[in-house]
PDB file of C-alpha atoms in Angstrom:
ATOM      1  CA  UNK A   1       0.000   0.000   0.000  1.00  0.00           C
ATOM      2  CA  UNK A   2       2.792   2.339   0.957  1.00  0.00           C
ATOM      3  CA  UNK A   3       4.662   1.643  -2.291  1.00  0.00           C
ATOM      4  CA  UNK A   4       1.497   2.231  -4.309  1.00  0.00           C
ATOM      5  CA  UNK A   5       0.955   5.616  -2.711  1.00  0.00           C
ATOM      6  CA  UNK A   6       4.529   6.638  -3.377  1.00  0.00           C
ATOM      7  CA  UNK A   7       4.340   5.545  -7.003  1.00  0.00           C
ATOM      8  CA  UNK A   8       1.079   7.416  -7.474  1.00  0.00           C
ATOM      9  CA  UNK A   9       2.607  10.552  -5.926  1.00  0.00           C
ATOM     10  CA  UNK A  10       5.661  10.320  -8.189  1.00  0.00           C
ATOM     11  CA  UNK A  11       3.484   9.970 -11.284  1.00  0.00           C
ATOM     12  CA  UNK A  12       1.292  12.884 -10.223  1.00  0.00           C
ATOM     13  CA  UNK A  13       4.376  15.020  -9.625  1.00  0.00           C
ATOM     14  CA  UNK A  14       5.708  14.219 -13.093  1.00  0.00           C
ATOM     15  CA  UNK A  15       2.339  15.139 -14.631  1.00  0.00           C
ATOM     16  CA  UNK A  16       2.227  18.454 -12.779  1.00  0.00           C
ATOM     17  CA  UNK A  17       5.771  19.247 -13.882  1.00  0.00           C
ATOM     18  CA  UNK A  18       4.893  18.504 -17.519  1.00  0.00           C
ATOM     19  CA  UNK A  19       1.842  20.778 -17.248  1.00  0.00           C
ATOM     20  CA  UNK A  20       3.970  23.565 -15.786  1.00  0.00           C
ATOM     21  CA  UNK A  21       6.549  23.221 -18.578  1.00  0.00           C
ATOM     22  CA  UNK A  22       3.849  23.465 -21.246  1.00  0.00           C
ATOM     23  CA  UNK A  23       2.104  26.451 -19.635  1.00  0.00           C
ATOM     24  CA  UNK A  24       5.125  28.526 -18.561  1.00  0.00           C
ATOM     25  CA  UNK A  25       6.127  31.528 -20.722  1.00  0.00           C
ATOM     26  CA  UNK A  26       9.060  30.564 -22.925  1.00  0.00           C
ATOM     27  CA  UNK A  27      12.193  32.586 -23.492  1.00  0.00           C
ATOM     28  CA  UNK A  28      14.701  32.239 -26.306  1.00  0.00           C
ATOM     29  CA  UNK A  29      18.265  33.157 -25.448  1.00  0.00           C
ATOM     30  CA  UNK A  30      19.834  35.237 -28.190  1.00  0.00           C
ATOM     31  CA  UNK A  31      23.110  37.075 -28.553  1.00  0.00           C
ATOM     32  CA  UNK A  32      23.809  40.568 -29.852  1.00  0.00           C
ATOM     33  CA  UNK A  33      26.922  40.342 -31.980  1.00  0.00           C
ATOM     34  CA  UNK A  34      28.616  40.870 -35.332  1.00  0.00           C
ATOM     35  CA  UNK A  35      28.030  37.813 -37.515  1.00  0.00           C
ATOM     36  CA  UNK A  36      30.510  37.091 -40.276  1.00  0.00           C
ATOM     37  CA  UNK A  37      29.576  35.974 -43.807  1.00  0.00           C
ATOM     38  CA  UNK A  38      31.439  34.913 -46.929  1.00  0.00           C
ATOM     39  CA  UNK A  39      30.738  34.796 -50.652  1.00  0.00           C
ATOM     40  CA  UNK A  40      33.028  32.783 -52.872  1.00  0.00           C
ATOM     41  CA  UNK A  41      33.184  34.179 -56.395  1.00  0.00           C
ATOM     42  CA  UNK A  42      29.701  35.713 -56.514  1.00  0.00           C
ATOM     43  CA  UNK A  43      27.815  32.955 -54.683  1.00  0.00           C
ATOM     44  CA  UNK A  44      25.087  33.897 -52.137  1.00  0.00           C
ATOM     45  CA  UNK A  45      26.104  34.796 -48.596  1.00  0.00           C
ATOM     46  CA  UNK A  46      27.127  31.789 -46.477  1.00  0.00           C
ATOM     47  CA  UNK A  47      27.700  31.845 -42.717  1.00  0.00           C
ATOM     48  CA  UNK A  48      31.456  31.689 -42.172  1.00  0.00           C
ATOM     49  CA  UNK A  49      32.942  28.556 -40.640  1.00  0.00           C
ATOM     50  CA  UNK A  50      35.892  30.403 -39.109  1.00  0.00           C
ATOM     51  CA  UNK A  51      36.569  33.838 -37.716  1.00  0.00           C
ATOM     52  CA  UNK A  52      37.737  36.840 -39.742  1.00  0.00           C
ATOM     53  CA  UNK A  53      41.120  36.763 -38.014  1.00  0.00           C
ATOM     54  CA  UNK A  54      41.984  33.429 -39.651  1.00  0.00           C
ATOM     55  CA  UNK A  55      39.870  33.387 -42.844  1.00  0.00           C
ATOM     56  CA  UNK A  56      41.756  34.376 -45.987  1.00  0.00           C
ATOM     57  CA  UNK A  57      39.456  35.369 -48.855  1.00  0.00           C
ATOM     58  CA  UNK A  58      40.685  35.154 -52.418  1.00  0.00           C
ATOM     59  CA  UNK A  59      40.698  37.695 -55.215  1.00  0.00           C
ATOM     60  CA  UNK A  60      37.094  38.266 -56.284  1.00  0.00           C
ATOM     61  CA  UNK A  61      35.508  37.148 -53.012  1.00  0.00           C
ATOM     62  CA  UNK A  62      33.190  39.170 -50.787  1.00  0.00           C
ATOM     63  CA  UNK A  63      32.974  39.256 -47.010  1.00  0.00           C
ATOM     64  CA  UNK A  64      30.027  40.570 -45.001  1.00  0.00           C
ATOM     65  CA  UNK A  65      29.361  41.590 -41.412  1.00  0.00           C
ATOM     66  CA  UNK A  66      25.923  42.046 -39.869  1.00  0.00           C
ATOM     67  CA  UNK A  67      25.126  43.360 -36.374  1.00  0.00           C
ATOM     68  CA  UNK A  68      21.963  41.748 -35.039  1.00  0.00           C
ATOM     69  CA  UNK A  69      20.383  39.764 -32.225  1.00  0.00           C
ATOM     70  CA  UNK A  70      20.392  36.083 -33.142  1.00  0.00           C
ATOM     71  CA  UNK A  71      20.202  32.730 -31.382  1.00  0.00           C
ATOM     72  CA  UNK A  72      22.086  30.710 -33.989  1.00  0.00           C
ATOM     73  CA  UNK A  73      23.165  30.442 -37.569  1.00  0.00           C
ATOM     74  CA  UNK A  74      19.655  29.411 -38.675  1.00  0.00           C
ATOM     75  CA  UNK A  75      18.062  32.717 -37.730  1.00  0.00           C
ATOM     76  CA  UNK A  76      20.998  35.094 -38.028  1.00  0.00           C
ATOM     77  CA  UNK A  77      20.185  38.045 -40.299  1.00  0.00           C
ATOM     78  CA  UNK A  78      22.058  38.226 -43.584  1.00  0.00           C
ATOM     79  CA  UNK A  79      23.813  41.409 -44.652  1.00  0.00           C
ATOM     80  CA  UNK A  80      21.153  43.405 -46.489  1.00  0.00           C
ATOM     81  CA  UNK A  81      23.493  44.269 -49.391  1.00  0.00           C
ATOM     82  CA  UNK A  82      24.328  41.617 -51.982  1.00  0.00           C
ATOM     83  CA  UNK A  83      27.879  40.255 -52.293  1.00  0.00           C
ATOM     84  CA  UNK A  84      28.306  42.007 -55.640  1.00  0.00           C
ATOM     85  CA  UNK A  85      32.061  42.043 -56.228  1.00  0.00           C
ATOM     86  CA  UNK A  86      31.776  43.595 -59.686  1.00  0.00           C
ATOM     87  CA  UNK A  87      29.726  46.499 -58.370  1.00  0.00           C
ATOM     88  CA  UNK A  88      31.855  47.114 -55.274  1.00  0.00           C
ATOM     89  CA  UNK A  89      35.322  46.536 -56.733  1.00  0.00           C
ATOM     90  CA  UNK A  90      34.740  47.050 -60.456  1.00  0.00           C
ATOM     91  CA  UNK A  91      36.450  50.446 -60.485  1.00  0.00           C
ATOM     92  CA  UNK A  92      39.489  49.273 -58.507  1.00  0.00           C
ATOM     93  CA  UNK A  93      42.365  48.041 -60.667  1.00  0.00           C
ATOM     94  CA  UNK A  94      44.181  44.991 -59.361  1.00  0.00           C
ATOM     95  CA  UNK A  95      47.836  45.517 -58.545  1.00  0.00           C
ATOM     96  CA  UNK A  96      50.600  42.917 -58.545  1.00  0.00           C
ATOM     97  CA  UNK A  97      51.029  41.154 -55.229  1.00  0.00           C
ATOM     98  CA  UNK A  98      47.582  42.168 -53.997  1.00  0.00           C
ATOM     99  CA  UNK A  99      44.006  40.904 -54.033  1.00  0.00           C
ATOM    100  CA  UNK A 100      40.694  42.735 -54.087  1.00  0.00           C
ATOM    101  CA  UNK A 101      37.974  41.789 -51.613  1.00  0.00           C
ATOM    102  CA  UNK A 102      34.499  43.323 -51.558  1.00  0.00           C
ATOM    103  CA  UNK A 103      33.484  44.268 -47.993  1.00  0.00           C
ATOM    104  CA  UNK A 104      29.901  44.779 -46.806  1.00  0.00           C
ATOM    105  CA  UNK A 105      29.137  46.079 -43.305  1.00  0.00           C
ATOM    106  CA  UNK A 106      25.493  46.096 -42.180  1.00  0.00           C
ATOM    107  CA  UNK A 107      24.974  47.904 -38.873  1.00  0.00           C
ATOM    108  CA  UNK A 108      21.457  46.508 -38.378  1.00  0.00           C
ATOM    109  CA  UNK A 109      18.442  48.449 -37.210  1.00  0.00           C
ATOM    110  CA  UNK A 110      17.313  50.187 -34.008  1.00  0.00           C
ATOM    111  CA  UNK A 111      15.861  46.920 -32.668  1.00  0.00           C
ATOM    112  CA  UNK A 112      19.337  45.372 -32.773  1.00  0.00           C
ATOM    113  CA  UNK A 113      21.076  48.295 -31.067  1.00  0.00           C
ATOM    114  CA  UNK A 114      22.288  47.933 -27.468  1.00  0.00           C
ATOM    115  CA  UNK A 115      20.450  50.075 -24.898  1.00  0.00           C
ATOM    116  CA  UNK A 116      21.612  53.684 -25.139  1.00  0.00           C
ATOM    117  CA  UNK A 117      23.307  53.187 -28.504  1.00  0.00           C
ATOM    118  CA  UNK A 118      22.156  54.114 -32.015  1.00  0.00           C
ATOM    119  CA  UNK A 119      23.224  52.598 -35.354  1.00  0.00           C
ATOM    120  CA  UNK A 120      25.118  54.889 -37.746  1.00  0.00           C
ATOM    121  CA  UNK A 121      23.023  57.116 -39.998  1.00  0.00           C
ATOM    122  CA  UNK A 122      24.217  55.107 -42.989  1.00  0.00           C
ATOM    123  CA  UNK A 123      23.002  51.576 -42.148  1.00  0.00           C
ATOM    124  CA  UNK A 124      25.142  49.776 -44.754  1.00  0.00           C
ATOM    125  CA  UNK A 125      28.721  50.531 -45.682  1.00  0.00           C
ATOM    126  CA  UNK A 126      30.545  48.886 -48.585  1.00  0.00           C
ATOM    127  CA  UNK A 127      34.065  49.172 -49.863  1.00  0.00           C
ATOM    128  CA  UNK A 128      36.739  47.426 -51.875  1.00  0.00           C
ATOM    129  CA  UNK A 129      39.739  46.309 -49.865  1.00  0.00           C
ATOM    130  CA  UNK A 130      42.978  45.956 -51.782  1.00  0.00           C
ATOM    131  CA  UNK A 131      45.307  44.006 -49.545  1.00  0.00           C
ATOM    132  CA  UNK A 132      48.291  41.707 -49.869  1.00  0.00           C
ATOM    133  CA  UNK A 133      47.548  38.250 -51.252  1.00  0.00           C
ATOM    134  CA  UNK A 134      47.780  36.438 -47.886  1.00  0.00           C
ATOM    135  CA  UNK A 135      45.749  39.005 -45.914  1.00  0.00           C
ATOM    136  CA  UNK A 136      42.914  37.875 -43.621  1.00  0.00           C
ATOM    137  CA  UNK A 137      39.317  39.033 -43.660  1.00  0.00           C
ATOM    138  CA  UNK A 138      40.010  41.100 -40.551  1.00  0.00           C
ATOM    139  CA  UNK A 139      42.771  42.953 -42.381  1.00  0.00           C
ATOM    140  CA  UNK A 140      40.493  43.562 -45.360  1.00  0.00           C
ATOM    141  CA  UNK A 141      37.752  44.851 -43.046  1.00  0.00           C
ATOM    142  CA  UNK A 142      40.190  47.201 -41.335  1.00  0.00           C
ATOM    143  CA  UNK A 143      40.954  48.970 -44.617  1.00  0.00           C
ATOM    144  CA  UNK A 144      37.264  49.779 -45.126  1.00  0.00           C
ATOM    145  CA  UNK A 145      35.649  50.335 -41.719  1.00  0.00           C
ATOM    146  CA  UNK A 146      38.029  51.494 -39.005  1.00  0.00           C
ATOM    147  CA  UNK A 147      38.226  51.524 -36.051  1.00  0.00           C
ATOM    148  CA  UNK A 148      37.730  47.899 -35.074  1.00  0.00           C
ATOM    149  CA  UNK A 149      37.298  46.816 -31.472  1.00  0.00           C
ATOM    150  CA  UNK A 150      38.132  43.364 -30.080  1.00  0.00           C
ATOM    151  CA  UNK A 151      37.819  41.804 -26.635  1.00  0.00           C
ATOM    152  CA  UNK A 152      40.549  39.935 -24.743  1.00  0.00           C
ATOM    153  CA  UNK A 153      39.586  36.692 -26.526  1.00  0.00           C
ATOM    154  CA  UNK A 154      40.043  38.340 -29.955  1.00  0.00           C
ATOM    155  CA  UNK A 155      36.286  38.413 -30.612  1.00  0.00           C
ATOM    156  CA  UNK A 156      35.213  41.185 -32.979  1.00  0.00           C
ATOM    157  CA  UNK A 157      33.094  43.550 -30.861  1.00  0.00           C
ATOM    158  CA  UNK A 158      32.848  46.805 -32.812  1.00  0.00           C
ATOM    159  CA  UNK A 159      33.167  47.966 -36.413  1.00  0.00           C
ATOM    160  CA  UNK A 160      33.620  51.622 -37.310  1.00  0.00           C
ATOM    161  CA  UNK A 161      33.112  52.443 -33.644  1.00  0.00           C
ATOM    162  CA  UNK A 162      29.763  50.624 -33.372  1.00  0.00           C
ATOM    163  CA  UNK A 163      28.627  49.607 -30.895  1.00  0.00           C
ATOM    164  CA  UNK A 164      30.565  51.800 -28.515  1.00  0.00           C
ATOM    165  CA  UNK A 165      30.792  49.101 -25.828  1.00  0.00           C
ATOM    166  CA  UNK A 166      29.755  45.551 -25.051  1.00  0.00           C
ATOM    167  CA  UNK A 167      30.581  42.348 -26.855  1.00  0.00           C
ATOM    168  CA  UNK A 168      28.304  39.416 -27.600  1.00  0.00           C
ATOM    169  CA  UNK A 169      25.860  39.996 -24.752  1.00  0.00           C
ATOM    170  CA  UNK A 170      23.096  37.494 -24.155  1.00  0.00           C
ATOM    171  CA  UNK A 171      19.625  38.849 -24.778  1.00  0.00           C
ATOM    172  CA  UNK A 172      16.484  37.113 -23.480  1.00  0.00           C
ATOM    173  CA  UNK A 173      13.630  37.372 -25.964  1.00  0.00           C
ATOM    174  CA  UNK A 174      10.170  36.541 -24.681  1.00  0.00           C
ATOM    175  CA  UNK A 175       8.189  34.276 -26.964  1.00  0.00           C
ATOM    176  CA  UNK A 176       4.481  35.169 -27.395  1.00  0.00           C
ATOM    177  CA  UNK A 177       2.086  33.152 -25.254  1.00  0.00           C
ATOM    178  CA  UNK A 178       0.553  31.586 -28.359  1.00  0.00           C
ATOM    179  CA  UNK A 179       3.963  30.158 -29.219  1.00  0.00           C
ATOM    180  CA  UNK A 180       4.894  29.268 -25.650  1.00  0.00           C
ATOM    181  CA  UNK A 181       1.816  27.085 -25.096  1.00  0.00           C
ATOM    182  CA  UNK A 182       1.050  25.344 -28.400  1.00  0.00           C
ATOM    183  CA  UNK A 183      -2.374  23.917 -29.078  1.00  0.00           C
ATOM    184  CA  UNK A 184      -2.949  20.202 -29.462  1.00  0.00           C
ATOM    185  CA  UNK A 185      -2.902  20.511 -33.250  1.00  0.00           C
ATOM    186  CA  UNK A 186       0.351  22.505 -33.196  1.00  0.00           C
ATOM    187  CA  UNK A 187       1.977  20.007 -30.830  1.00  0.00           C
ATOM    188  CA  UNK A 188       1.092  17.188 -33.207  1.00  0.00           C
ATOM    189  CA  UNK A 189       3.133  18.798 -35.965  1.00  0.00           C
ATOM    190  CA  UNK A 190       2.004  20.341 -39.207  1.00  0.00           C
ATOM    191  CA  UNK A 191       1.802  16.995 -40.940  1.00  0.00           C
ATOM    192  CA  UNK A 192       0.366  15.054 -38.032  1.00  0.00           C
ATOM    193  CA  UNK A 193       3.637  13.143 -37.701  1.00  0.00           C
ATOM    194  CA  UNK A 194       4.096  13.636 -33.966  1.00  0.00           C
ATOM    195  CA  UNK A 195       4.760  16.283 -31.329  1.00  0.00           C
ATOM    196  CA  UNK A 196       7.114  19.162 -31.908  1.00  0.00           C
ATOM    197  CA  UNK A 197      10.761  18.901 -30.893  1.00  0.00           C
ATOM    198  CA  UNK A 198      10.253  21.272 -27.957  1.00  0.00           C
ATOM    199  CA  UNK A 199       7.432  19.160 -26.561  1.00  0.00           C
ATOM    200  CA  UNK A 200       9.435  15.966 -27.010  1.00  0.00           C
ATOM    201  CA  UNK A 201      12.471  17.407 -25.236  1.00  0.00           C
ATOM    202  CA  UNK A 202      10.382  18.797 -22.384  1.00  0.00           C
ATOM    203  CA  UNK A 203       8.435  15.564 -22.075  1.00  0.00           C
ATOM    204  CA  UNK A 204      11.585  13.467 -22.074  1.00  0.00           C
ATOM    205  CA  UNK A 205      13.067  15.574 -19.262  1.00  0.00           C
ATOM    206  CA  UNK A 206       9.913  15.256 -17.190  1.00  0.00           C
ATOM    207  CA  UNK A 207       9.661  11.510 -17.771  1.00  0.00           C
ATOM    208  CA  UNK A 208      13.273  11.108 -16.690  1.00  0.00           C
ATOM    209  CA  UNK A 209      12.537  12.993 -13.464  1.00  0.00           C
ATOM    210  CA  UNK A 210       9.392  10.967 -12.907  1.00  0.00           C
ATOM    211  CA  UNK A 211      11.213   7.686 -13.518  1.00  0.00           C
ATOM    212  CA  UNK A 212      13.876   8.645 -10.982  1.00  0.00           C
ATOM    213  CA  UNK A 213      11.198   9.382  -8.418  1.00  0.00           C
ATOM    214  CA  UNK A 214       9.522   5.999  -8.992  1.00  0.00           C
ATOM    215  CA  UNK A 215      12.851   4.194  -8.692  1.00  0.00           C
ATOM    216  CA  UNK A 216      13.598   5.922  -5.393  1.00  0.00           C
ATOM    217  CA  UNK A 217      10.161   5.028  -4.106  1.00  0.00           C
ATOM    218  CA  UNK A 218      10.738   1.373  -4.904  1.00  0.00           C
ATOM    219  CA  UNK A 219      14.128   1.412  -3.212  1.00  0.00           C
ATOM    220  CA  UNK A 220      12.681   2.839  -0.055  1.00  0.00           C
ATOM    221  CA  UNK A 221       9.601   0.492  -0.081  1.00  0.00           C
TER     222      UNK A 221
END
């Protein structure tokens, strides 16, 4: 009898926890930072796989930087100007021992700005960097949009003096209640194939807690 009561209490506790997880307001952790993009020979922007301090673009490539609040590469905002090398560097004659790299700097909008700071009046700045053949993206950027600001870990924090301070701060974005507590149809997935990933993860965590409680109850019984 005692074991049955404990098991029932553990199951009820797990159910209440699952209900609380589904009903609680959700928050998505984002970061306010300069994202770095690359375009190889006129291709669309692609999120860079290494930092500008080590990347070495080739003649005819474009590099882009966008200041925005993002939670990952999937939702990071692209630079709003196209990686058009011909348009940006078409009037710059190539010199021996150098390479030309088109540079696009997008300062984002007011919603991306840190508290108390304002984006430059010109939201997008472009320029053609003519640098030595082994120069990095950071060196190309420095010829177009000084001053640059880095932190102690060599993370790019500011371009052309913006933002004035801060570096990669975490920003909590509240998700609307309609998104935080999905309906039964939304939880089942658009194609009826099963619950959403968020529900599965939350449910798995709750079931693990509930299973631990049941196991402890049996050990003590």
